[in-house]
């Protein structure tokens, strides 16, 4: 995991608050989402929707499941902002990560 220290801190706090483990995935998505919105508002310098939307293109935030940055997808002039999440597949044999 790219931002392992952040993930460990989040999971430790989640567990300390005795939240159900089943909500952990959506919990970190919410955490990352709020941090991303805050970064866009700070970059915009004002809490105005058009300014925030424009500022989001330059946002780069370390997220729990990987870094968050936006790319444009869709027809020119009507693009939407998308983030491509970090997903890794690993193989574990005998309790150890091995090359696949």
PDB file of C-alpha atoms in Angstrom:
ATOM      1  CA  UNK A   1       0.000   0.000   0.000  1.00  0.00           C
ATOM      2  CA  UNK A   2       1.509   3.292  -1.088  1.00  0.00           C
ATOM      3  CA  UNK A   3       0.386   5.295   1.954  1.00  0.00           C
ATOM      4  CA  UNK A   4       0.674   2.528   4.543  1.00  0.00           C
ATOM      5  CA  UNK A   5       1.213   4.812   7.531  1.00  0.00           C
ATOM      6  CA  UNK A   6      -1.974   6.727   6.729  1.00  0.00           C
ATOM      7  CA  UNK A   7      -3.899   3.461   6.323  1.00  0.00           C
ATOM      8  CA  UNK A   8      -2.600   2.088   9.640  1.00  0.00           C
ATOM      9  CA  UNK A   9      -3.562   5.304  11.436  1.00  0.00           C
ATOM     10  CA  UNK A  10      -7.065   5.241   9.917  1.00  0.00           C
ATOM     11  CA  UNK A  11      -7.663   1.568  10.780  1.00  0.00           C
ATOM     12  CA  UNK A  12      -6.373   2.074  14.325  1.00  0.00           C
ATOM     13  CA  UNK A  13      -8.755   4.999  14.849  1.00  0.00           C
ATOM     14  CA  UNK A  14     -11.630   3.029  13.253  1.00  0.00           C
ATOM     15  CA  UNK A  15     -11.009   0.149  15.655  1.00  0.00           C
ATOM     16  CA  UNK A  16     -10.587   2.445  18.672  1.00  0.00           C
ATOM     17  CA  UNK A  17     -14.059   3.860  17.974  1.00  0.00           C
ATOM     18  CA  UNK A  18     -15.393   0.294  17.767  1.00  0.00           C
ATOM     19  CA  UNK A  19     -16.911   0.759  14.317  1.00  0.00           C
ATOM     20  CA  UNK A  20     -17.934  -2.425  12.528  1.00  0.00           C
ATOM     21  CA  UNK A  21     -15.215  -3.854  10.290  1.00  0.00           C
ATOM     22  CA  UNK A  22     -17.759  -4.267   7.468  1.00  0.00           C
ATOM     23  CA  UNK A  23     -17.924  -0.495   7.026  1.00  0.00           C
ATOM     24  CA  UNK A  24     -14.178   0.042   6.841  1.00  0.00           C
ATOM     25  CA  UNK A  25     -13.950   0.208   3.031  1.00  0.00           C
ATOM     26  CA  UNK A  26     -16.713   2.790   2.693  1.00  0.00           C
ATOM     27  CA  UNK A  27     -15.289   4.597   5.712  1.00  0.00           C
ATOM     28  CA  UNK A  28     -11.914   5.174   4.080  1.00  0.00           C
ATOM     29  CA  UNK A  29     -13.587   6.232   0.846  1.00  0.00           C
ATOM     30  CA  UNK A  30     -15.512   8.859   2.788  1.00  0.00           C
ATOM     31  CA  UNK A  31     -12.348   9.970   4.583  1.00  0.00           C
ATOM     32  CA  UNK A  32     -10.478  10.299   1.286  1.00  0.00           C
ATOM     33  CA  UNK A  33     -13.440  12.080  -0.304  1.00  0.00           C
ATOM     34  CA  UNK A  34     -13.672  14.730   2.412  1.00  0.00           C
ATOM     35  CA  UNK A  35      -9.900  15.324   2.352  1.00  0.00           C
ATOM     36  CA  UNK A  36     -10.062  15.718  -1.435  1.00  0.00           C
ATOM     37  CA  UNK A  37     -12.923  18.223  -1.200  1.00  0.00           C
ATOM     38  CA  UNK A  38     -11.045  20.213   1.454  1.00  0.00           C
ATOM     39  CA  UNK A  39      -7.942  20.313  -0.780  1.00  0.00           C
ATOM     40  CA  UNK A  40     -10.026  21.581  -3.721  1.00  0.00           C
ATOM     41  CA  UNK A  41     -11.663  24.302  -1.587  1.00  0.00           C
ATOM     42  CA  UNK A  42      -8.253  25.402  -0.290  1.00  0.00           C
ATOM     43  CA  UNK A  43      -6.841  25.449  -3.838  1.00  0.00           C
ATOM     44  CA  UNK A  44      -9.852  27.455  -5.062  1.00  0.00           C
ATOM     45  CA  UNK A  45      -9.398  29.986  -2.273  1.00  0.00           C
ATOM     46  CA  UNK A  46     -13.157  30.298  -1.895  1.00  0.00           C
ATOM     47  CA  UNK A  47     -16.177  28.088  -1.311  1.00  0.00           C
ATOM     48  CA  UNK A  48     -17.819  28.688  -4.682  1.00  0.00           C
ATOM     49  CA  UNK A  49     -18.832  25.635  -6.754  1.00  0.00           C
ATOM     50  CA  UNK A  50     -17.354  26.810 -10.075  1.00  0.00           C
ATOM     51  CA  UNK A  51     -14.030  27.723  -8.436  1.00  0.00           C
ATOM     52  CA  UNK A  52     -13.895  24.392  -6.577  1.00  0.00           C
ATOM     53  CA  UNK A  53     -14.680  22.434  -9.746  1.00  0.00           C
ATOM     54  CA  UNK A  54     -11.905  24.237 -11.622  1.00  0.00           C
ATOM     55  CA  UNK A  55      -9.424  23.745  -8.761  1.00  0.00           C
ATOM     56  CA  UNK A  56     -10.060  19.997  -8.531  1.00  0.00           C
ATOM     57  CA  UNK A  57      -8.048  19.391 -11.726  1.00  0.00           C
ATOM     58  CA  UNK A  58      -4.865  20.283  -9.840  1.00  0.00           C
ATOM     59  CA  UNK A  59      -5.665  18.461  -6.582  1.00  0.00           C
ATOM     60  CA  UNK A  60      -3.212  15.782  -5.491  1.00  0.00           C
ATOM     61  CA  UNK A  61      -3.985  14.162  -2.138  1.00  0.00           C
ATOM     62  CA  UNK A  62      -2.400  11.143  -0.426  1.00  0.00           C
ATOM     63  CA  UNK A  63      -5.308   8.762   0.100  1.00  0.00           C
ATOM     64  CA  UNK A  64      -5.664   5.652   2.194  1.00  0.00           C
ATOM     65  CA  UNK A  65      -5.883   3.385  -0.860  1.00  0.00           C
ATOM     66  CA  UNK A  66      -3.431   5.407  -2.961  1.00  0.00           C
ATOM     67  CA  UNK A  67      -2.862   8.914  -4.206  1.00  0.00           C
ATOM     68  CA  UNK A  68      -5.827  10.892  -5.496  1.00  0.00           C
ATOM     69  CA  UNK A  69      -5.538  13.066  -8.604  1.00  0.00           C
ATOM     70  CA  UNK A  70      -8.045  13.704 -11.350  1.00  0.00           C
ATOM     71  CA  UNK A  71      -7.909  12.995 -15.061  1.00  0.00           C
ATOM     72  CA  UNK A  72     -10.360  14.187 -17.669  1.00  0.00           C
ATOM     73  CA  UNK A  73     -12.648  11.602 -19.250  1.00  0.00           C
ATOM     74  CA  UNK A  74     -15.411  12.121 -21.748  1.00  0.00           C
ATOM     75  CA  UNK A  75     -16.092  14.364 -24.735  1.00  0.00           C
ATOM     76  CA  UNK A  76     -14.037  17.562 -25.037  1.00  0.00           C
ATOM     77  CA  UNK A  77     -15.775  20.408 -23.268  1.00  0.00           C
ATOM     78  CA  UNK A  78     -17.922  18.061 -21.163  1.00  0.00           C
ATOM     79  CA  UNK A  79     -15.231  16.031 -19.419  1.00  0.00           C
ATOM     80  CA  UNK A  80     -15.793  14.624 -15.976  1.00  0.00           C
ATOM     81  CA  UNK A  81     -13.107  14.362 -13.338  1.00  0.00           C
ATOM     82  CA  UNK A  82     -12.121  10.787 -12.599  1.00  0.00           C
ATOM     83  CA  UNK A  83      -9.564   9.292 -10.254  1.00  0.00           C
ATOM     84  CA  UNK A  84      -8.045   5.933 -11.085  1.00  0.00           C
ATOM     85  CA  UNK A  85      -7.665   4.058  -7.785  1.00  0.00           C
ATOM     86  CA  UNK A  86      -4.578   2.052  -6.954  1.00  0.00           C
ATOM     87  CA  UNK A  87      -5.363  -1.637  -7.030  1.00  0.00           C
ATOM     88  CA  UNK A  88      -2.734  -4.303  -6.621  1.00  0.00           C
ATOM     89  CA  UNK A  89      -3.000  -8.059  -6.980  1.00  0.00           C
ATOM     90  CA  UNK A  90      -0.538 -10.104  -4.953  1.00  0.00           C
ATOM     91  CA  UNK A  91       0.097 -13.772  -4.366  1.00  0.00           C
ATOM     92  CA  UNK A  92       0.643 -15.146  -0.869  1.00  0.00           C
ATOM     93  CA  UNK A  93       2.142 -18.576  -0.295  1.00  0.00           C
ATOM     94  CA  UNK A  94       2.909 -19.915   3.143  1.00  0.00           C
ATOM     95  CA  UNK A  95       2.052 -16.560   4.683  1.00  0.00           C
ATOM     96  CA  UNK A  96       4.561 -14.632   2.529  1.00  0.00           C
ATOM     97  CA  UNK A  97       4.073 -12.389  -0.486  1.00  0.00           C
ATOM     98  CA  UNK A  98       5.661 -13.961  -3.569  1.00  0.00           C
ATOM     99  CA  UNK A  99       6.155 -12.757  -7.123  1.00  0.00           C
ATOM    100  CA  UNK A 100       3.355 -13.994  -9.341  1.00  0.00           C
TER     101      UNK A 100
END
